[in-house]
CSV table of C-alpha atoms in Angstrom, one decimal:
chain,number,residue,atom,x,y,z
A,29,MET,CA,-5.6,10.0,-19.6
A,30,HIS,CA,-5.2,7.7,-21.7
A,31,SER,CA,-7.0,4.6,-20.6
A,32,GLU,CA,-5.5,1.7,-22.8
A,33,GLN,CA,-1.4,3.4,-21.5
A,34,PHE,CA,-3.1,3.6,-17.9
A,35,LYS,CA,-4.3,0.0,-18.3
A,36,PHE,CA,-1.0,-1.4,-18.9
A,37,CYS,CA,0.4,0.3,-16.0
A,38,VAL,CA,-2.1,-0.9,-14.1
A,39,ASP,CA,-1.7,-4.5,-15.5
A,40,ILE,CA,2.1,-4.9,-15.6
A,41,LEU,CA,2.8,-4.0,-11.8
A,42,PRO,CA,1.4,-7.4,-9.8
A,43,ALA,CA,3.6,-8.8,-12.8
A,44,VAL,CA,6.9,-7.2,-12.0
A,45,SER,CA,6.1,-6.5,-8.0
A,46,ARG,CA,3.2,-8.7,-6.5
A,47,THR,CA,3.7,-7.3,-3.0
A,48,PHE,CA,4.1,-3.6,-4.2
A,49,ALA,CA,0.8,-4.3,-6.1
A,50,ILE,CA,-0.9,-5.5,-3.1
A,51,ASN,CA,0.3,-1.7,-1.6
A,52,ILE,CA,-0.6,0.3,-4.9
A,53,ARG,CA,-4.1,-0.3,-5.3
A,54,ILE,CA,-4.4,0.7,-2.1
A,55,LEU,CA,-3.7,4.4,-2.9
A,56,LYS,CA,-6.1,6.3,-5.3
A,57,GLY,CA,-6.7,9.0,-7.4
A,58,ASP,CA,-3.7,11.1,-8.8
A,59,LEU,CA,-1.3,9.8,-5.8
A,60,HIS,CA,-2.3,6.3,-7.0
A,61,LYS,CA,-1.0,7.1,-11.3
A,62,SER,CA,1.9,8.3,-9.3
A,63,VAL,CA,3.0,6.2,-7.0
A,64,LEU,CA,2.4,3.7,-9.8
A,65,CYS,CA,4.7,5.3,-13.1
A,66,ALA,CA,7.2,6.2,-10.1
A,67,TYR,CA,7.6,2.1,-8.8
A,68,LEU,CA,7.7,1.3,-12.5
A,69,PHE,CA,10.0,3.8,-13.4
A,70,CYS,CA,12.4,2.4,-10.7
A,71,ARG,CA,11.9,-1.8,-11.3
A,72,ILE,CA,13.6,-0.5,-14.7
A,73,VAL,CA,16.6,0.7,-12.5
A,74,ASP,CA,16.0,-2.6,-10.7
A,75,THR,CA,16.0,-4.5,-13.6
A,76,ALA,CA,19.2,-2.6,-15.6
A,77,GLU,CA,21.1,-3.4,-12.4
A,78,ASP,CA,20.3,-6.8,-12.0
A,79,SER,CA,20.5,-7.9,-15.5
A,80,GLU,CA,23.3,-11.1,-15.8
A,81,HIS,CA,23.0,-11.5,-19.2
A,82,LEU,CA,24.6,-8.1,-19.7
A,83,SER,CA,28.0,-7.5,-18.8
A,84,TYR,CA,28.4,-5.2,-15.9
A,85,GLU,CA,29.6,-1.9,-18.1
A,86,GLN,CA,27.0,-2.7,-20.4
A,87,ARG,CA,24.3,-2.6,-17.3
A,88,ALA,CA,26.4,1.0,-16.3
A,89,GLU,CA,25.8,2.6,-19.3
A,90,LEU,CA,22.4,1.3,-19.8
A,91,LEU,CA,21.7,3.5,-16.0
A,92,GLU,CA,23.8,6.6,-17.4
A,93,SER,CA,21.7,6.9,-20.6
A,94,TYR,CA,18.5,6.0,-18.6
A,95,LYS,CA,19.3,8.6,-15.8
A,96,GLU,CA,19.8,11.0,-18.7
A,97,ILE,CA,16.1,10.5,-20.0
A,98,PHE,CA,15.1,11.5,-16.7
A,99,ALA,CA,17.3,14.5,-16.5
A,100,LYS,CA,15.8,16.2,-18.6
A,101,SER,CA,12.2,18.5,-18.4
A,102,THR,CA,10.5,16.9,-21.3
A,103,PHE,CA,10.5,13.6,-22.6
A,104,ASP,CA,12.0,12.7,-26.0
A,105,PRO,CA,10.6,9.9,-28.1
A,106,GLY,CA,13.8,9.6,-29.8
A,107,SER,CA,16.1,9.1,-26.4
A,108,ILE,CA,13.9,6.3,-25.4
A,109,ARG,CA,14.1,4.7,-28.8
A,110,ASP,CA,17.6,4.5,-28.7
A,111,TRP,CA,18.0,3.6,-25.0
A,112,LEU,CA,15.7,0.8,-26.3
A,113,THR,CA,18.1,-0.2,-28.8
A,114,ASN,CA,20.3,-0.6,-26.2
A,115,TRP,CA,19.0,-3.2,-24.6
A,116,GLY,CA,18.8,-5.8,-28.2
A,117,GLU,CA,16.1,-8.1,-27.9
A,118,LEU,CA,13.7,-8.2,-25.0
A,119,ASP,CA,12.6,-11.3,-24.1
A,120,ALA,CA,9.1,-10.4,-24.0
A,121,THR,CA,7.7,-13.6,-21.8
A,122,VAL,CA,10.0,-11.3,-18.6
A,123,ALA,CA,7.6,-8.9,-17.3
A,124,GLU,CA,10.4,-7.0,-16.5
A,125,TYR,CA,11.4,-6.4,-20.0
A,126,ARG,CA,8.4,-6.6,-21.2
A,127,LEU,CA,8.2,-3.4,-19.2
A,128,ILE,CA,11.4,-2.2,-19.9
A,129,ALA,CA,9.7,-2.5,-24.1
A,130,ASN,CA,6.6,-0.2,-22.9
A,131,LEU,CA,9.1,2.8,-20.8
A,132,GLN,CA,7.0,5.3,-23.6
A,133,THR,CA,3.8,4.1,-22.6
A,134,VAL,CA,4.6,4.6,-18.9
A,135,VAL,CA,5.6,7.8,-19.8
A,136,GLU,CA,2.6,9.3,-21.7
A,137,VAL,CA,0.3,8.4,-18.5
A,138,PHE,CA,2.8,9.9,-16.2
A,139,THR,CA,3.3,12.9,-18.2
A,140,GLN,CA,-0.5,14.1,-17.8
A,141,LEU,CA,0.2,14.6,-13.9
A,142,PRO,CA,0.9,17.7,-11.9
A,143,ALA,CA,4.5,19.2,-13.1
A,144,PRO,CA,6.1,19.5,-9.5
A,145,VAL,CA,4.8,15.7,-9.3
A,146,ARG,CA,6.7,15.0,-12.4
A,147,LEU,CA,9.5,16.7,-10.6
A,148,ILE,CA,9.6,14.9,-7.9
A,149,VAL,CA,10.0,11.9,-9.4
A,150,GLN,CA,12.2,12.2,-11.9
A,151,ALA,CA,14.8,13.6,-9.2
A,152,CYS,CA,14.5,10.2,-7.8
A,153,VAL,CA,15.0,8.0,-10.8
A,154,VAL,CA,17.9,10.2,-11.5
A,155,GLU,CA,19.5,9.7,-8.1
A,156,MET,CA,18.5,5.9,-8.2
A,157,ALA,CA,19.9,5.8,-11.5
A,158,ASP,CA,23.3,7.6,-10.6
A,159,GLY,CA,24.0,4.7,-7.6
A,160,MET,CA,23.2,2.2,-9.4
A,161,SER,CA,25.6,3.6,-11.9
A,162,ALA,CA,28.2,3.7,-9.6
A,163,THR,CA,27.6,0.1,-7.7
A,164,VAL,CA,28.0,-1.9,-11.2
A,165,THR,CA,30.7,0.2,-12.2
A,166,ARG,CA,32.2,-0.9,-9.0
A,167,LYS,CA,31.2,-4.4,-9.6
A,168,HIS,CA,32.9,-4.5,-13.0
A,169,GLN,CA,36.5,-3.2,-11.4
A,170,LEU,CA,36.9,-6.3,-8.9
A,171,GLY,CA,35.5,-8.7,-11.6
A,172,GLU,CA,35.4,-11.8,-10.1
A,173,LYS,CA,36.0,-10.9,-6.8
A,174,LEU,CA,33.2,-11.0,-3.9
A,175,PHE,CA,31.1,-7.5,-3.5
A,176,THR,CA,31.2,-6.3,-0.2
A,177,LEU,CA,30.0,-3.3,1.9
A,178,ALA,CA,33.2,-1.9,3.8
A,179,ASN,CA,31.1,-1.0,7.3
A,180,MET,CA,27.7,0.0,8.0
A,181,ALA,CA,28.2,3.4,6.5
A,182,ASP,CA,29.1,1.9,3.3
A,183,LEU,CA,25.4,0.2,3.3
A,184,GLU,CA,23.3,3.1,4.4
A,185,ASN,CA,24.9,4.7,1.3
A,186,TYR,CA,23.9,2.1,-0.9
A,187,CYS,CA,20.5,1.9,0.6
A,188,HIS,CA,19.9,5.5,0.6
A,189,TYR,CA,20.3,4.9,-3.9
A,190,VAL,CA,18.5,2.3,-3.7
A,191,ALA,CA,15.4,3.2,-1.5
A,192,GLY,CA,16.2,6.2,0.7
A,193,THR,CA,15.9,7.4,-2.7
A,194,VAL,CA,11.9,6.1,-3.0
A,195,GLY,CA,11.6,7.1,0.9
A,196,LYS,CA,12.0,10.6,-0.2
A,197,MET,CA,9.8,10.9,-2.8
A,198,LEU,CA,7.1,9.0,-1.2
A,199,THR,CA,7.0,11.4,1.7
A,200,ASP,CA,7.5,14.6,-0.5
A,201,LEU,CA,4.3,13.2,-3.2
A,202,PHE,CA,2.2,12.2,0.7
A,203,VAL,CA,3.2,16.1,1.5
A,204,PHE,CA,1.6,17.5,-2.3
A,205,TYR,CA,-1.1,15.5,-2.3
A,206,LEU,CA,-2.1,17.0,1.2
A,207,PRO,CA,-1.4,20.1,1.8
A,208,GLU,CA,-3.4,20.7,5.1
A,209,PHE,CA,-0.8,18.4,6.7
A,210,PRO,CA,0.5,20.8,8.6
A,211,ALA,CA,4.6,21.6,8.9
A,212,ASN,CA,5.5,20.2,11.6
A,213,HIS,CA,4.0,16.8,10.9
A,214,ALA,CA,6.0,17.4,7.2
A,215,GLU,CA,9.4,18.1,9.0
A,216,LYS,CA,8.4,14.4,11.0
A,217,LEU,CA,7.7,12.8,8.1
A,218,ARG,CA,11.2,13.9,6.6
A,219,THR,CA,13.4,13.0,9.6
A,220,LEU,CA,11.8,9.9,10.2
A,221,GLY,CA,12.0,8.5,6.6
A,222,PRO,CA,15.3,7.7,5.8
A,223,ALA,CA,15.1,5.2,8.5
A,224,PHE,CA,11.8,3.5,7.2
A,225,ALA,CA,13.5,3.1,3.5
A,226,LEU,CA,16.3,2.1,5.3
A,227,GLY,CA,14.1,-0.8,7.8
A,228,LEU,CA,12.9,-1.9,4.9
A,229,GLN,CA,16.0,-2.2,2.5
A,230,MET,CA,17.9,-4.0,5.0
A,231,THR,CA,14.7,-6.5,5.6
A,232,ASN,CA,15.4,-7.3,1.8
A,233,ILE,CA,19.1,-7.8,2.0
A,234,ILE,CA,18.8,-9.5,5.3
A,235,LYS,CA,16.2,-12.5,3.6
A,236,ASP,CA,18.5,-12.3,0.4
A,237,CYS,CA,21.5,-12.6,1.2
A,238,HIS,CA,22.2,-16.1,0.2
A,239,SER,CA,21.1,-15.8,-3.5
A,240,ASP,CA,23.2,-12.2,-3.5
A,241,TYR,CA,26.2,-14.0,-2.4
A,242,LEU,CA,25.8,-17.0,-4.7
A,243,ARG,CA,25.8,-13.7,-7.9
A,244,GLY,CA,28.6,-12.7,-6.3
A,245,TRP,CA,27.1,-10.2,-4.1
A,246,CYS,CA,27.4,-9.7,-0.5
A,247,TYR,CA,25.5,-6.1,1.3
A,248,LEU,CA,26.2,-7.8,4.9
A,249,PRO,CA,29.1,-5.1,6.3
A,250,ALA,CA,31.8,-6.6,6.1
A,251,ASP,CA,33.5,-5.0,9.4
A,252,LEU,CA,30.7,-6.9,11.1
A,253,MET,CA,31.1,-9.8,10.4
A,254,LEU,CA,34.9,-9.3,11.4
A,255,SER,CA,33.6,-8.2,14.7
A,256,HIS,CA,32.2,-12.0,15.5
A,257,GLY,CA,35.0,-13.5,13.5
A,258,VAL,CA,34.1,-14.4,10.3
A,259,GLU,CA,35.7,-13.1,7.1
A,260,PRO,CA,33.0,-12.1,4.5
A,261,SER,CA,34.5,-15.3,1.9
A,262,ASP,CA,33.9,-17.9,4.7
A,263,PHE,CA,30.3,-16.6,5.8
A,264,PHE,CA,28.2,-18.9,4.2
A,265,LYS,CA,30.5,-22.1,5.0
A,266,PRO,CA,29.2,-24.4,7.7
A,267,ALA,CA,32.4,-24.1,9.6
A,268,PHE,CA,31.0,-20.7,10.5
A,269,ARG,CA,27.6,-21.1,11.1
A,270,ARG,CA,27.4,-19.8,14.5
A,271,PRO,CA,29.4,-16.4,14.2
A,272,ALA,CA,27.1,-15.4,10.7
A,273,GLN,CA,24.2,-16.1,12.6
A,274,SER,CA,25.3,-14.0,15.7
A,275,THR,CA,26.2,-11.5,13.0
A,276,LEU,CA,22.5,-11.6,11.0
A,277,ASN,CA,21.0,-11.3,14.5
A,278,ASP,CA,23.0,-8.1,14.8
A,279,LEU,CA,21.6,-7.3,11.2
A,280,ILE,CA,18.1,-7.4,12.5
A,281,LYS,CA,18.3,-6.0,15.9
A,282,LYS,CA,19.1,-2.7,13.8
A,283,THR,CA,16.5,-3.1,11.4
A,284,ALA,CA,14.2,-3.5,13.9
A,285,GLY,CA,14.7,-0.4,15.7
A,286,CYS,CA,14.7,1.1,12.3
A,287,LEU,CA,11.3,0.1,11.8
A,288,ASP,CA,9.9,1.2,15.0
A,289,ASP,CA,11.1,4.6,13.0
A,290,ALA,CA,8.9,4.0,10.6
A,291,PHE,CA,6.3,2.6,12.6
A,292,GLU,CA,6.1,6.3,14.1
A,293,TYR,CA,6.0,7.7,10.9
A,294,THR,CA,3.1,5.7,10.0
A,295,LEU,CA,0.8,7.3,12.6
A,296,THR,CA,2.6,10.9,12.1
A,297,ILE,CA,-0.1,10.9,8.6
A,298,PRO,CA,-3.5,11.7,9.6
A,299,SER,CA,-6.3,8.6,10.9
A,300,SER,CA,-8.4,10.6,8.5
A,301,GLN,CA,-6.1,8.8,5.9
A,302,PRO,CA,-6.2,6.0,6.2
A,303,ARG,CA,-5.6,4.6,2.4
A,304,LEU,CA,-2.2,6.3,2.7
A,305,ARG,CA,-1.9,5.1,6.6
A,306,LEU,CA,-2.7,1.4,4.8
A,307,PHE,CA,-0.3,2.0,1.7
A,308,ASN,CA,2.5,2.3,4.7
A,309,LEU,CA,1.6,-0.4,7.6
A,310,LEU,CA,1.9,-2.7,5.1
A,311,SER,CA,4.8,-2.3,4.1
A,312,LEU,CA,6.7,-2.1,7.5
A,313,PHE,CA,3.8,-4.9,8.8
A,314,PHE,CA,5.5,-7.3,6.1
A,315,ALA,CA,9.4,-6.2,6.8
A,316,ILE,CA,8.6,-7.2,10.8
A,317,ARG,CA,7.4,-10.1,10.5
A,318,THR,CA,10.2,-11.1,8.0
A,319,LEU,CA,12.5,-10.3,10.5
A,320,ARG,CA,10.3,-12.6,13.2
A,321,LEU,CA,11.4,-15.7,10.8
A,322,ALA,CA,14.5,-14.8,9.9
A,323,TRP,CA,15.6,-14.3,13.7
A,324,ASP,CA,18.2,-17.0,14.4
A,325,ASN,CA,16.7,-19.0,12.0
A,326,PRO,CA,20.0,-21.1,9.7
A,327,ALA,CA,17.7,-21.5,6.8
A,328,LEU,CA,18.9,-17.7,5.9
A,329,LEU,CA,22.3,-19.1,5.9
A,330,ASN,CA,21.9,-22.9,4.4
A,331,GLY,CA,19.8,-21.2,1.3
A,332,LYS,CA,17.5,-24.5,1.7
A,333,VAL,CA,14.4,-22.7,2.5
A,334,ARG,CA,13.7,-18.4,1.4
A,335,VAL,CA,12.5,-16.9,4.2
A,336,LYS,CA,9.5,-15.9,3.4
A,337,ILE,CA,6.2,-14.6,5.1
A,338,SER,CA,3.3,-17.1,4.2
A,339,ARG,CA,0.4,-15.7,2.1
A,340,PHE,CA,-1.9,-16.5,5.1
A,341,GLU,CA,0.3,-14.6,7.1
A,342,VAL,CA,-0.4,-11.6,4.1
A,343,TYR,CA,-3.5,-11.8,4.2
A,344,SER,CA,-3.7,-12.0,8.1
A,345,ILE,CA,-1.7,-8.6,8.6
A,346,MET,CA,-3.9,-6.7,5.5
A,347,ALA,CA,-7.0,-7.7,7.9
A,348,GLN,CA,-5.5,-6.5,10.6
A,349,THR,CA,-4.3,-3.2,10.0
A,350,SER,CA,-7.4,-2.7,8.4
A,351,ILE,CA,-9.0,-2.6,11.4
A,352,CYS,CA,-6.8,-0.9,13.4
A,353,VAL,CA,-6.0,2.1,10.7
A,354,ARG,CA,-7.9,4.5,12.1
A,355,SER,CA,-6.6,4.2,15.6
A,356,ASP,CA,-2.9,4.6,17.2
A,357,THR,CA,-3.9,2.9,20.5
A,358,LEU,CA,-4.7,-0.5,18.4
A,359,LEU,CA,-1.9,0.0,15.9
A,360,ARG,CA,0.4,0.4,18.7
A,361,LYS,CA,-0.4,-3.2,20.7
A,362,LEU,CA,-0.7,-4.8,17.4
A,363,TYR,CA,2.7,-3.7,16.1
A,364,GLU,CA,4.6,-4.5,19.8
A,365,ARG,CA,2.8,-7.3,19.9
A,366,THR,CA,4.0,-8.5,16.7
A,367,ALA,CA,7.7,-7.1,17.0
A,368,LYS,CA,8.2,-8.1,20.7
A,369,MET,CA,9.7,-11.5,19.2
A,370,ILE,CA,13.0,-9.2,17.8
A,371,PRO,CA,15.2,-8.0,20.7
A,372,ARG,CA,16.6,-4.4,20.7
């Protein structure tokens, strides 16, 4: 492993995501390197989708060409250079753009990993980039109109590309690196994995709904809003606070149900793998605590206060899950105590 290249990957991670840096550093060995590289590759997809200084057409083109880089069995440095050229001048003071400028560095670390691992990760990146390209193309066609999702199926489809692809990849990596994992347990992980990914992404959508709306994006299902008597275009207007809050509460309840499945997913991982359990537990407990804050909270709708768990709560979750990680009984009590404030 090239030490300088690997050091770049480790150092850039907390700059592009403090939360996932906490999770990923729990892992060790090749699983750590695999998840680290995979996250950085996926973060580049997110950045391409969110780069507002680029037109939606440019974003779609970047995502399509990025997908092509990962669709090949080997990485072509020339293709990577051409792709970087299409970004134009990248602001090195922005961590995400510094990551993009060093894509080749991450690739050099990634190519040292086992071939089956590379196939798992590349399939995830290709599918995610494809889905995000379709999303920004749809937004481009809408022009200045608000981007909306028609219904829950539409939302779940979007979440699949953003998070479900990652969830499937992680499950496949866990199974690959744990060859002693019973086949029926692996199947249970694959069954519950989509709900885990959906729960995490819907939590993000709920907490960021106001800021997304200001950018012209609304990921809340339109039919759910309409069932409460509010149009998507009116959702954040003061006159519609009550139906809007009811809409969000309904979505929070559904999301909490997905996180219940995520908890069962985590308990399926053997207690002899505490690091792997903790990797999942932290994301799960961060999400369920966020939903508790979001429940019936007007701050979600006025945008004045960001709904976010405190640093103290982060450390508290880390401490409590670490203590309970090997005991299914203690973990279940901890989860039930944390989640009980959200109606089902």
